[in-house]
Amino acid sequence: MAIIAAERELEVYENMGARFDVAANKLGIDPGFQKVLRTPNKEITLYIPVMMDNGAIEVFVGYRVQHSIVRGPGKGGIRFSPAVTLDEVRALASWMTWKCAVVNIPFGGAKGGVICDPEKLSRRELEAITRRYTAELLADIGPERDVPAPDLGTNEQVMAWVMDTYSMHVRHTSTAIVTGKPLDLGGSRGRREATGRGVLIVTDQALRKLGRERTDQRVIIQGFGNVGSVAAELLYEAGYKIVGVADIHGGIYNPKGIDVSKLITHFLEGHTVAGFRGAEAVDKQEILFTDCDILIPAAIENQITSRNADKIKASVIVEAANGPTTALADDILEEKGIYVVPDILANAGGVTVSYFEWVQDRQGYFWSEALVNERLEHLMVESFTDVSAYAERHKVSLRIAAYMLAIDRVAFALKLRGLYA
Ligand code: NAD
């Protein structure tokens, strides 16, 4: 059972730490080692002056946290959002460490963020923030140091600006400095879809474990961005019945099933799922408690908490978002017998193909989409099997098993390196 004070339930870094403590104690890891594994390696705060389109000068606050470089360079996205905090970036950086270790790829964990609202910024303002943020981090990022990627509020274009800024300074084109780039700049085939595809793969694995068929399964997805929309499309094509979807503007529900290809056309026109004719309107949070078999939170943190977990109707939760469930909610979901595929496993498809992108950039040799997808499937199935076996052996939830497997791998590497000497 994770220990966390009720009034601190929504503090994401505490939530990471609460699960870490349970897993590390179960593994019997020495307290000194636990301190090293839990604490970030480096935290950088940046102040980013930008001239806005109206001529006024604004100063934005940005962060980069490198949680661990024990198993390889730091790896993790850059988030542009008004809600970014150092604590959140710290939590996200730590999750990256455990995620990379769960899927056994040679990266540590890092994350970055800038407090800004990309929806209210012009393209030029966004570019200015991105370039100055990157320039300030030149000494700390690099293909062998720390490799950023997209996250909430950032995309391929932002990654192209990061790559260009870094390349200008090192005076050669460095494609392996970021992942999630456009294909024409050394991006990988299949990267855009990778997190959603990974969600499909682990959902299939969960059903196999539970002895269920895809076609009987009614799915609700909260979030229709990069991850949620691709997951919806791939699950729909694979035969799952998508009955509910929500984004920041509202939700939609149809117990008979939603035609996702029509929903995508509607979304491309209005940039929201709200108002789709083939379903009734539902509140964007209430969608989580609406009748379904599989719930996929694919939006933001802290959606399933001790205050609402008992209302969940799904019997399976696949965490496509990072940190959608609080540590206090874990126990309620477990008591209800809900099968939870945890974020550090469920959404690891993105970083796995980011790893493939980094390998291809360094090779200068690019793989077909079929090869990327085949290797992604292989790694995700293997990781699901490893975590599932760990859970059965140690009689713990998949979440604690994923943390245990990851911490065990990082601790082993730490011991080999003697990084504390
Ligand atoms: P995105 O910005 O493309 O999409 C986010 C979606 O969530 C949007 O549809 C937005 O409208 C919706 N949303 C935001 N707040 C909401 C709310 N309160 N209620 C309902 N919907 C809301 O971001 P993304 O890249 O799809 O990332 C989504 C989640 O997945 C994040 O937690 C991110 O950290 C995680 N993740 C992303 C990747 C990736 O490859 N992009 C990889 C791993 C994990």
Tab-separated table of C-alpha atoms and ligand atoms in Angstrom:
chain	number	residue	atom	x	y	z
A	1	MET	CA	0.000	0.000	0.000
A	2	ALA	CA	1.362	3.396	-1.017
A	3	ILE	CA	1.683	5.937	1.809
A	4	ILE	CA	0.715	9.511	0.961
A	5	ALA	CA	-1.123	12.190	2.950
A	6	ALA	CA	-4.652	12.893	1.673
A	7	GLU	CA	-3.968	16.621	1.274
A	8	ARG	CA	-0.966	15.847	-0.953
A	9	GLU	CA	-2.797	13.343	-3.124
A	10	LEU	CA	-2.549	15.451	-6.290
A	11	GLU	CA	1.190	16.138	-6.034
A	12	VAL	CA	2.521	14.031	-8.850
A	13	TYR	CA	6.104	13.735	-7.639
A	14	GLU	CA	4.828	12.441	-4.293
A	15	ASN	CA	2.727	9.927	-6.196
A	16	MET	CA	5.779	8.689	-8.055
A	17	GLY	CA	7.697	8.500	-4.752
A	18	ALA	CA	4.914	6.601	-2.981
A	19	ARG	CA	4.976	3.826	-5.592
A	20	PHE	CA	8.788	3.895	-5.654
A	21	ASP	CA	8.934	3.338	-1.877
A	22	VAL	CA	6.606	0.335	-2.003
A	23	ALA	CA	8.533	-1.279	-4.861
A	24	ALA	CA	12.041	-0.514	-3.543
A	25	ASN	CA	11.152	-1.818	-0.068
A	26	LYS	CA	9.706	-4.999	-1.558
A	27	LEU	CA	12.987	-5.461	-3.432
A	28	GLY	CA	14.874	-4.942	-0.165
A	29	ILE	CA	17.030	-2.185	-1.641
A	30	ASP	CA	19.513	-0.578	0.753
A	31	PRO	CA	18.221	2.831	2.035
A	32	GLY	CA	21.285	4.698	0.722
A	33	PHE	CA	20.768	3.202	-2.721
A	34	GLN	CA	17.093	4.131	-2.541
A	35	LYS	CA	18.088	7.775	-1.971
A	36	VAL	CA	20.298	7.778	-5.077
A	37	LEU	CA	17.657	6.072	-7.231
A	38	ARG	CA	14.805	8.311	-6.094
A	39	THR	CA	16.553	11.713	-6.288
A	40	PRO	CA	16.991	13.556	-9.600
A	41	ASN	CA	20.504	13.881	-10.953
A	42	LYS	CA	20.138	17.496	-12.075
A	43	GLU	CA	17.424	20.183	-12.199
A	44	ILE	CA	17.738	23.292	-14.347
A	45	THR	CA	15.453	26.360	-14.178
A	46	LEU	CA	15.544	28.753	-17.112
A	47	TYR	CA	14.139	32.221	-17.675
A	48	ILE	CA	13.337	32.765	-21.335
A	49	PRO	CA	12.927	36.366	-22.565
A	50	VAL	CA	10.862	36.653	-25.741
A	51	MET	CA	9.645	39.634	-27.724
A	52	MET	CA	5.940	39.027	-28.331
A	53	ASP	CA	4.175	39.931	-31.580
A	54	ASN	CA	2.743	43.088	-29.970
A	55	GLY	CA	6.254	44.372	-29.192
A	56	ALA	CA	6.085	43.666	-25.430
A	57	ILE	CA	8.832	41.569	-23.830
A	58	GLU	CA	7.728	38.554	-21.805
A	59	VAL	CA	9.862	36.236	-19.631
A	60	PHE	CA	8.797	32.580	-19.635
A	61	VAL	CA	9.935	30.032	-17.043
A	62	GLY	CA	11.247	26.685	-18.247
A	63	TYR	CA	12.716	23.555	-16.684
A	64	ARG	CA	14.764	20.522	-17.607
A	65	VAL	CA	15.133	17.763	-15.058
A	66	GLN	CA	17.541	14.881	-15.616
A	67	HIS	CA	16.415	12.239	-13.194
A	68	SER	CA	18.845	9.476	-14.120
A	69	ILE	CA	21.666	8.857	-16.565
A	70	VAL	CA	22.650	5.517	-15.051
A	71	ARG	CA	21.572	3.340	-18.003
A	72	GLY	CA	22.269	5.856	-20.780
A	73	PRO	CA	21.574	9.453	-21.856
A	74	GLY	CA	18.564	11.220	-20.362
A	75	LYS	CA	15.412	10.808	-22.451
A	76	GLY	CA	12.129	12.645	-22.179
A	77	GLY	CA	9.719	15.086	-23.739
A	78	ILE	CA	9.279	18.835	-23.546
A	79	ARG	CA	5.871	19.998	-22.310
A	80	PHE	CA	4.429	23.437	-23.126
A	81	SER	CA	1.505	24.109	-20.806
A	82	PRO	CA	0.303	26.789	-18.362
A	83	ALA	CA	0.122	24.057	-15.679
A	84	VAL	CA	3.828	23.076	-15.844
A	85	THR	CA	5.580	23.063	-12.438
A	86	LEU	CA	9.044	21.923	-11.382
A	87	ASP	CA	7.411	19.205	-9.328
A	88	GLU	CA	5.503	17.907	-12.328
A	89	VAL	CA	8.626	17.908	-14.512
A	90	ARG	CA	10.475	16.045	-11.745
A	91	ALA	CA	7.768	13.386	-11.623
A	92	LEU	CA	7.684	13.057	-15.403
A	93	ALA	CA	11.500	12.765	-15.524
A	94	SER	CA	11.444	9.996	-12.907
A	95	TRP	CA	8.697	8.137	-14.778
A	96	MET	CA	10.899	8.278	-17.886
A	97	THR	CA	13.696	6.528	-15.978
A	98	TRP	CA	11.383	3.722	-14.907
A	99	LYS	CA	9.656	3.548	-18.305
A	100	CYS	CA	12.924	3.183	-20.238
A	101	ALA	CA	14.007	0.485	-17.793
A	102	VAL	CA	10.668	-1.382	-18.068
A	103	VAL	CA	11.058	-1.694	-21.841
A	104	ASN	CA	14.798	-2.255	-21.357
A	105	ILE	CA	16.139	0.447	-23.671
A	106	PRO	CA	19.507	2.131	-22.991
A	107	PHE	CA	18.278	5.508	-21.738
A	108	GLY	CA	17.942	7.237	-18.409
A	109	GLY	CA	15.081	9.602	-17.664
A	110	ALA	CA	14.607	13.344	-18.198
A	111	LYS	CA	11.816	15.805	-18.920
A	112	GLY	CA	11.418	19.459	-19.757
A	113	GLY	CA	8.690	22.031	-19.693
A	114	VAL	CA	7.916	25.675	-20.280
A	115	ILE	CA	5.074	27.497	-18.515
A	116	CYS	CA	3.162	28.905	-21.488
A	117	ASP	CA	-0.089	28.386	-23.319
A	118	PRO	CA	0.690	27.243	-26.876
A	119	GLU	CA	-2.931	27.812	-27.929
A	120	LYS	CA	-2.500	31.535	-27.227
A	121	LEU	CA	0.932	31.949	-28.843
A	122	SER	CA	1.666	32.706	-32.469
A	123	ARG	CA	3.927	30.401	-34.451
A	124	ARG	CA	6.726	32.984	-34.269
A	125	GLU	CA	6.394	33.328	-30.485
A	126	LEU	CA	6.440	29.534	-30.073
A	127	GLU	CA	9.548	29.307	-32.243
A	128	ALA	CA	11.282	32.024	-30.207
A	129	ILE	CA	10.516	30.259	-26.900
A	130	THR	CA	11.708	26.937	-28.305
A	131	ARG	CA	14.953	28.276	-29.754
A	132	ARG	CA	15.947	30.198	-26.622
A	133	TYR	CA	14.991	27.302	-24.348
A	134	THR	CA	17.210	25.016	-26.466
A	135	ALA	CA	20.104	27.494	-26.625
A	136	GLU	CA	20.110	27.832	-22.827
A	137	LEU	CA	20.320	24.044	-22.485
A	138	LEU	CA	23.159	23.496	-24.963
A	139	ALA	CA	25.629	22.329	-22.332
A	140	ASP	CA	23.218	19.773	-20.936
A	141	ILE	CA	21.489	18.192	-23.920
A	142	GLY	CA	22.962	16.205	-26.812
A	143	PRO	CA	22.701	12.780	-28.452
A	144	GLU	CA	24.973	11.300	-25.770
A	145	ARG	CA	23.705	13.493	-22.902
A	146	ASP	CA	19.975	14.066	-22.953
A	147	VAL	CA	17.600	13.624	-25.891
A	148	PRO	CA	14.283	15.565	-25.801
A	149	ALA	CA	11.036	14.623	-27.569
A	150	PRO	CA	7.479	15.990	-27.883
A	151	ASP	CA	4.930	15.910	-25.056
A	152	LEU	CA	1.750	17.868	-24.237
A	153	GLY	CA	1.644	21.062	-26.283
A	154	THR	CA	4.703	20.324	-28.437
A	155	ASN	CA	4.951	18.540	-31.771
A	156	GLU	CA	7.175	17.635	-34.751
A	157	GLN	CA	7.619	21.302	-35.706
A	158	VAL	CA	8.853	22.194	-32.225
A	159	MET	CA	11.315	19.289	-32.430
A	160	ALA	CA	12.544	20.587	-35.817
A	161	TRP	CA	13.313	23.972	-34.159
A	162	VAL	CA	15.144	22.237	-31.280
A	163	MET	CA	17.192	20.240	-33.764
A	164	ASP	CA	18.014	23.293	-35.859
A	165	THR	CA	19.028	25.433	-32.870
A	166	TYR	CA	21.280	22.704	-31.489
A	167	SER	CA	22.761	22.011	-34.953
A	168	MET	CA	23.535	25.725	-35.504
A	169	HIS	CA	25.512	25.800	-32.284
A	170	VAL	CA	27.477	22.576	-32.759
A	171	ARG	CA	28.048	23.572	-36.417
A	172	HIS	CA	26.858	20.366	-37.993
A	173	THR	CA	23.467	18.772	-38.561
A	174	SER	CA	22.725	16.696	-35.507
A	175	THR	CA	19.587	14.660	-36.050
A	176	ALA	CA	19.970	12.417	-32.977
A	177	ILE	CA	19.579	15.390	-30.597
A	178	VAL	CA	15.781	14.996	-30.507
A	179	THR	CA	13.211	12.374	-31.417
A	180	GLY	CA	9.689	12.845	-32.706
A	181	LYS	CA	11.075	14.959	-35.587
A	182	PRO	CA	9.496	15.286	-39.024
A	183	LEU	CA	10.392	12.366	-41.336
A	184	ASP	CA	12.343	14.677	-43.658
A	185	LEU	CA	14.687	15.677	-40.832
A	186	GLY	CA	15.584	12.181	-39.640
A	187	GLY	CA	12.336	11.239	-37.933
A	188	SER	CA	11.269	7.618	-37.766
A	189	ARG	CA	8.431	6.050	-39.636
A	190	GLY	CA	5.783	5.006	-37.132
A	191	ARG	CA	6.886	7.442	-34.368
A	192	ARG	CA	3.764	9.611	-34.502
A	193	GLU	CA	1.547	6.562	-34.021
A	194	ALA	CA	3.900	4.698	-31.649
A	195	THR	CA	2.352	5.550	-28.268
A	196	GLY	CA	-1.169	4.767	-29.527
A	197	ARG	CA	0.075	1.571	-31.196
A	198	GLY	CA	1.754	0.552	-27.941
A	199	VAL	CA	-1.576	1.114	-26.168
A	200	LEU	CA	-3.257	-1.263	-28.649
A	201	ILE	CA	-0.526	-3.877	-28.112
A	202	VAL	CA	-0.784	-3.854	-24.300
A	203	THR	CA	-4.600	-3.786	-24.417
A	204	ASP	CA	-4.468	-6.923	-26.596
A	205	GLN	CA	-2.067	-8.518	-24.109
A	206	ALA	CA	-4.358	-7.653	-21.182
A	207	LEU	CA	-7.310	-9.278	-22.972
A	208	ARG	CA	-5.245	-12.375	-23.739
A	209	LYS	CA	-4.411	-12.617	-20.031
A	210	LEU	CA	-8.080	-12.179	-19.065
A	211	GLY	CA	-9.348	-14.569	-21.747
A	212	ARG	CA	-11.483	-11.981	-23.548
A	213	GLU	CA	-12.061	-11.148	-27.224
A	214	ARG	CA	-11.562	-7.690	-28.782
A	215	THR	CA	-14.980	-7.554	-30.367
A	216	ASP	CA	-16.861	-7.807	-27.039
A	217	GLN	CA	-15.011	-4.846	-25.586
A	218	ARG	CA	-16.532	-1.369	-25.183
A	219	VAL	CA	-13.806	1.287	-24.864
A	220	ILE	CA	-13.805	4.873	-23.541
A	221	ILE	CA	-10.866	7.177	-24.245
A	222	GLN	CA	-10.264	10.484	-22.434
A	223	GLY	CA	-7.998	12.709	-24.566
A	224	PHE	CA	-7.979	12.951	-28.365
A	225	GLY	CA	-4.497	14.343	-28.997
A	226	ASN	CA	-1.505	12.527	-30.399
A	227	VAL	CA	-1.966	9.507	-28.130
A	228	GLY	CA	-5.747	9.314	-27.707
A	229	SER	CA	-6.707	9.858	-31.338
A	230	VAL	CA	-4.239	7.273	-32.657
A	231	ALA	CA	-5.247	4.770	-29.965
A	232	ALA	CA	-8.920	5.333	-30.883
A	233	GLU	CA	-8.239	4.806	-34.570
A	234	LEU	CA	-6.090	1.694	-34.136
A	235	LEU	CA	-8.397	0.071	-31.559
A	236	TYR	CA	-11.405	0.787	-33.803
A	237	GLU	CA	-9.651	-0.727	-36.834
A	238	ALA	CA	-8.701	-3.751	-34.709
A	239	GLY	CA	-12.369	-4.428	-33.906
A	240	TYR	CA	-12.840	-2.816	-30.485
A	241	LYS	CA	-16.062	-0.853	-30.000
A	242	ILE	CA	-15.259	2.769	-29.098
A	243	VAL	CA	-18.274	3.986	-27.111
A	244	GLY	CA	-16.945	7.222	-25.613
A	245	VAL	CA	-14.316	9.880	-26.276
A	246	ALA	CA	-13.529	13.222	-24.608
A	247	ASP	CA	-11.143	16.118	-25.023
A	248	ILE	CA	-10.684	19.408	-23.185
A	249	HIS	CA	-13.818	20.851	-24.811
A	250	GLY	CA	-16.210	18.017	-23.897
A	251	GLY	CA	-17.092	14.351	-24.293
A	252	ILE	CA	-19.307	12.173	-26.477
A	253	TYR	CA	-20.889	8.767	-25.801
A	254	ASN	CA	-22.761	6.232	-27.877
A	255	PRO	CA	-23.318	2.753	-26.376
A	256	LYS	CA	-23.788	1.342	-29.901
A	257	GLY	CA	-20.303	2.458	-30.917
A	258	ILE	CA	-18.743	5.525	-32.532
A	259	ASP	CA	-17.508	5.533	-36.116
A	260	VAL	CA	-13.946	6.734	-35.436
A	261	SER	CA	-13.150	7.532	-39.067
A	262	LYS	CA	-16.134	9.946	-39.132
A	263	LEU	CA	-15.079	11.320	-35.736
A	264	ILE	CA	-11.609	12.107	-37.108
A	265	THR	CA	-13.143	14.036	-40.021
A	266	HIS	CA	-15.293	15.973	-37.513
A	267	PHE	CA	-12.215	16.630	-35.331
A	268	LEU	CA	-10.119	17.903	-38.250
A	269	GLU	CA	-12.814	20.463	-39.056
A	270	GLY	CA	-13.484	21.776	-35.532
A	271	HIS	CA	-10.386	20.696	-33.517
A	272	THR	CA	-12.607	18.974	-30.943
A	273	VAL	CA	-14.643	15.796	-30.594
A	274	ALA	CA	-17.448	17.826	-28.950
A	275	GLY	CA	-20.503	18.350	-31.136
A	276	PHE	CA	-20.060	15.057	-33.051
A	277	ARG	CA	-23.480	14.104	-34.412
A	278	GLY	CA	-23.136	10.327	-34.011
A	279	ALA	CA	-23.176	10.417	-30.178
A	280	GLU	CA	-24.662	12.226	-27.184
A	281	ALA	CA	-22.761	14.907	-25.225
A	282	VAL	CA	-21.122	13.932	-21.892
A	283	ASP	CA	-18.954	15.930	-19.479
A	284	LYS	CA	-15.216	15.471	-20.167
A	285	GLN	CA	-14.590	14.070	-16.653
A	286	GLU	CA	-17.876	12.165	-16.267
A	287	ILE	CA	-16.823	10.108	-19.293
A	288	LEU	CA	-14.415	8.292	-16.948
A	289	PHE	CA	-17.349	6.922	-14.939
A	290	THR	CA	-19.563	6.009	-17.889
A	291	ASP	CA	-20.369	2.386	-18.662
A	292	CYS	CA	-17.620	0.521	-20.581
A	293	ASP	CA	-15.237	-2.446	-20.317
A	294	ILE	CA	-11.921	-0.704	-20.980
A	295	LEU	CA	-11.076	2.835	-19.887
A	296	ILE	CA	-8.120	4.606	-21.493
A	297	PRO	CA	-7.142	7.887	-19.824
A	298	ALA	CA	-5.001	9.592	-22.502
A	299	ALA	CA	-5.085	13.252	-21.438
A	300	ILE	CA	-3.509	14.564	-18.232
A	301	GLU	CA	-2.533	13.622	-14.669
A	302	ASN	CA	-4.704	13.091	-11.579
A	303	GLN	CA	-7.941	12.097	-13.295
A	304	ILE	CA	-8.664	9.010	-11.162
A	305	THR	CA	-8.370	9.895	-7.469
A	306	SER	CA	-9.521	8.581	-4.078
A	307	ARG	CA	-12.580	10.842	-4.498
A	308	ASN	CA	-13.858	9.218	-7.679
A	309	ALA	CA	-12.168	5.808	-8.164
A	310	ASP	CA	-15.159	3.943	-6.720
A	311	LYS	CA	-17.318	5.320	-9.568
A	312	ILE	CA	-15.268	3.628	-12.308
A	313	LYS	CA	-17.335	1.045	-14.202
A	314	ALA	CA	-14.582	-0.358	-16.440
A	315	SER	CA	-12.929	-3.635	-15.447
A	316	VAL	CA	-9.699	-2.758	-17.284
A	317	ILE	CA	-7.796	0.554	-17.252
A	318	VAL	CA	-4.965	1.133	-19.709
A	319	GLU	CA	-3.051	4.266	-18.686
A	320	ALA	CA	-2.046	5.980	-21.919
A	321	ALA	CA	-1.423	9.308	-20.112
A	322	ASN	CA	1.338	9.791	-17.565
A	323	GLY	CA	0.110	9.709	-13.982
A	324	PRO	CA	-3.670	9.628	-14.599
A	325	THR	CA	-4.225	7.685	-11.350
A	326	THR	CA	-3.124	8.826	-7.889
A	327	ALA	CA	-1.406	6.463	-5.460
A	328	LEU	CA	-4.408	6.644	-3.101
A	329	ALA	CA	-6.727	5.594	-5.929
A	330	ASP	CA	-4.545	2.532	-6.629
A	331	ASP	CA	-5.822	0.756	-3.521
A	332	ILE	CA	-9.484	1.446	-4.374
A	333	LEU	CA	-9.046	0.135	-7.921
A	334	GLU	CA	-7.273	-2.944	-6.571
A	335	GLU	CA	-10.086	-3.630	-4.082
A	336	LYS	CA	-12.596	-3.351	-6.926
A	337	GLY	CA	-10.552	-5.942	-8.852
A	338	ILE	CA	-9.874	-3.580	-11.761
A	339	TYR	CA	-7.005	-4.717	-13.966
A	340	VAL	CA	-4.728	-1.663	-14.403
A	341	VAL	CA	-1.999	-1.573	-17.034
A	342	PRO	CA	0.229	1.173	-15.546
A	343	ASP	CA	1.478	4.217	-17.449
A	344	ILE	CA	5.168	3.301	-17.334
A	345	LEU	CA	4.295	0.185	-19.341
A	346	ALA	CA	1.131	1.198	-21.234
A	347	ASN	CA	2.485	4.363	-22.879
A	348	ALA	CA	6.069	3.155	-23.392
A	349	GLY	CA	5.498	2.643	-27.135
A	350	GLY	CA	6.420	6.284	-27.750
A	351	VAL	CA	9.804	6.174	-26.097
A	352	THR	CA	10.493	2.777	-27.641
A	353	VAL	CA	10.128	4.166	-31.168
A	354	SER	CA	12.007	7.291	-30.040
A	355	TYR	CA	14.835	4.905	-29.217
A	356	PHE	CA	14.504	3.396	-32.715
A	357	GLU	CA	14.621	6.927	-34.165
A	358	TRP	CA	17.807	7.734	-32.232
A	359	VAL	CA	19.382	4.448	-33.434
A	360	GLN	CA	18.398	5.176	-37.069
A	361	ASP	CA	19.781	8.736	-36.868
A	362	ARG	CA	23.081	7.435	-35.520
A	363	GLN	CA	23.172	4.687	-38.163
A	364	GLY	CA	22.135	7.090	-40.923
A	365	TYR	CA	20.017	4.200	-42.171
A	366	PHE	CA	16.228	4.288	-41.975
A	367	TRP	CA	13.868	1.391	-41.410
A	368	SER	CA	10.548	0.626	-43.084
A	369	GLU	CA	7.367	1.287	-41.105
A	370	ALA	CA	6.682	-2.449	-41.039
A	371	LEU	CA	10.068	-3.102	-39.410
A	372	VAL	CA	9.533	-0.317	-36.833
A	373	ASN	CA	6.099	-1.708	-35.939
A	374	GLU	CA	7.357	-5.290	-35.771
A	375	ARG	CA	10.193	-4.335	-33.412
A	376	LEU	CA	7.824	-2.193	-31.325
A	377	GLU	CA	5.417	-5.099	-30.984
A	378	HIS	CA	8.223	-7.443	-30.009
A	379	LEU	CA	9.518	-5.117	-27.262
A	380	MET	CA	6.080	-4.230	-25.902
A	381	VAL	CA	4.906	-7.853	-25.742
A	382	GLU	CA	8.163	-8.883	-24.080
A	383	SER	CA	7.851	-6.056	-21.523
A	384	PHE	CA	4.210	-6.870	-20.781
A	385	THR	CA	5.166	-10.525	-20.263
A	386	ASP	CA	8.086	-9.565	-17.975
A	387	VAL	CA	5.912	-7.238	-15.847
A	388	SER	CA	3.063	-9.715	-15.695
A	389	ALA	CA	5.402	-12.538	-14.602
A	390	TYR	CA	6.957	-10.250	-11.974
A	391	ALA	CA	3.478	-9.399	-10.647
A	392	GLU	CA	2.557	-13.063	-10.328
A	393	ARG	CA	5.875	-14.050	-8.738
A	394	HIS	CA	5.782	-11.254	-6.138
A	395	LYS	CA	1.963	-11.193	-5.749
A	396	VAL	CA	1.732	-7.458	-6.472
A	397	SER	CA	-0.218	-5.269	-8.905
A	398	LEU	CA	1.097	-4.685	-12.428
A	399	ARG	CA	2.019	-1.140	-11.342
A	400	ILE	CA	4.189	-2.197	-8.416
A	401	ALA	CA	5.630	-5.015	-10.563
A	402	ALA	CA	6.587	-2.509	-13.288
A	403	TYR	CA	8.286	-0.268	-10.707
A	404	MET	CA	10.062	-3.267	-9.153
A	405	LEU	CA	11.347	-4.511	-12.508
A	406	ALA	CA	12.529	-1.013	-13.461
A	407	ILE	CA	14.130	-0.181	-10.105
A	408	ASP	CA	15.867	-3.557	-10.056
A	409	ARG	CA	17.371	-2.890	-13.514
A	410	VAL	CA	18.509	0.660	-12.672
A	411	ALA	CA	19.880	-0.441	-9.273
A	412	PHE	CA	21.873	-3.221	-10.946
A	413	ALA	CA	23.392	-0.753	-13.445
A	414	LEU	CA	24.114	1.705	-10.612
A	415	LYS	CA	25.967	-0.991	-8.682
A	416	LEU	CA	27.999	-1.992	-11.757
A	417	ARG	CA	28.979	1.625	-12.427
A	418	GLY	CA	29.598	2.504	-8.793
A	419	LEU	CA	28.151	5.929	-9.580
A	420	TYR	CA	28.043	6.837	-5.901
A	421	ALA	CA	31.839	6.602	-5.431
B	1	NAD	P1	-1.805	16.185	-26.754
B	1	NAD	O1	-1.536	17.568	-26.303
B	1	NAD	O2	-1.608	15.832	-28.187
B	1	NAD	O3	-3.315	15.759	-26.374
B	1	NAD	C1	-3.880	15.909	-25.099
B	1	NAD	C2	-5.365	15.649	-25.214
B	1	NAD	O4	-5.952	15.675	-23.893
B	1	NAD	C3	-6.119	16.684	-26.035
B	1	NAD	O5	-7.127	16.039	-26.797
B	1	NAD	C4	-6.764	17.578	-24.970
B	1	NAD	O6	-7.918	18.241	-25.445
B	1	NAD	C5	-7.089	16.541	-23.926
B	1	NAD	N1	-7.296	17.098	-22.587
B	1	NAD	C6	-6.519	17.962	-21.904
B	1	NAD	N2	-7.070	18.248	-20.722
B	1	NAD	C7	-8.220	17.527	-20.633
B	1	NAD	C8	-9.227	17.373	-19.654
B	1	NAD	N3	-9.175	18.046	-18.506
B	1	NAD	N4	-10.257	16.533	-19.913
B	1	NAD	C9	-10.330	15.862	-21.079
B	1	NAD	N5	-9.400	15.958	-22.036
B	1	NAD	C10	-8.357	16.777	-21.825
B	1	NAD	O7	-0.920	15.254	-25.805
B	1	NAD	P2	-0.465	13.751	-26.058
B	1	NAD	O8	0.887	13.778	-26.672
B	1	NAD	O9	-1.567	12.986	-26.704
B	1	NAD	O10	-0.264	13.253	-24.553
B	1	NAD	C11	-1.358	12.818	-23.756
B	1	NAD	C12	-0.809	12.112	-22.509
B	1	NAD	O11	0.010	11.022	-22.911
B	1	NAD	C13	0.074	12.986	-21.613
B	1	NAD	O12	-0.082	12.525	-20.279
B	1	NAD	C14	1.477	12.642	-22.082
B	1	NAD	O13	2.461	12.894	-21.091
B	1	NAD	C15	1.300	11.160	-22.340
B	1	NAD	N6	2.281	10.563	-23.256
B	1	NAD	C16	2.452	11.058	-24.511
B	1	NAD	C17	3.363	10.436	-25.369
B	1	NAD	C18	3.530	10.873	-26.801
B	1	NAD	O14	4.224	10.173	-27.542
B	1	NAD	N7	2.931	11.958	-27.223
B	1	NAD	C19	4.102	9.334	-24.927
B	1	NAD	C20	3.893	8.865	-23.636
B	1	NAD	C21	2.970	9.482	-22.800
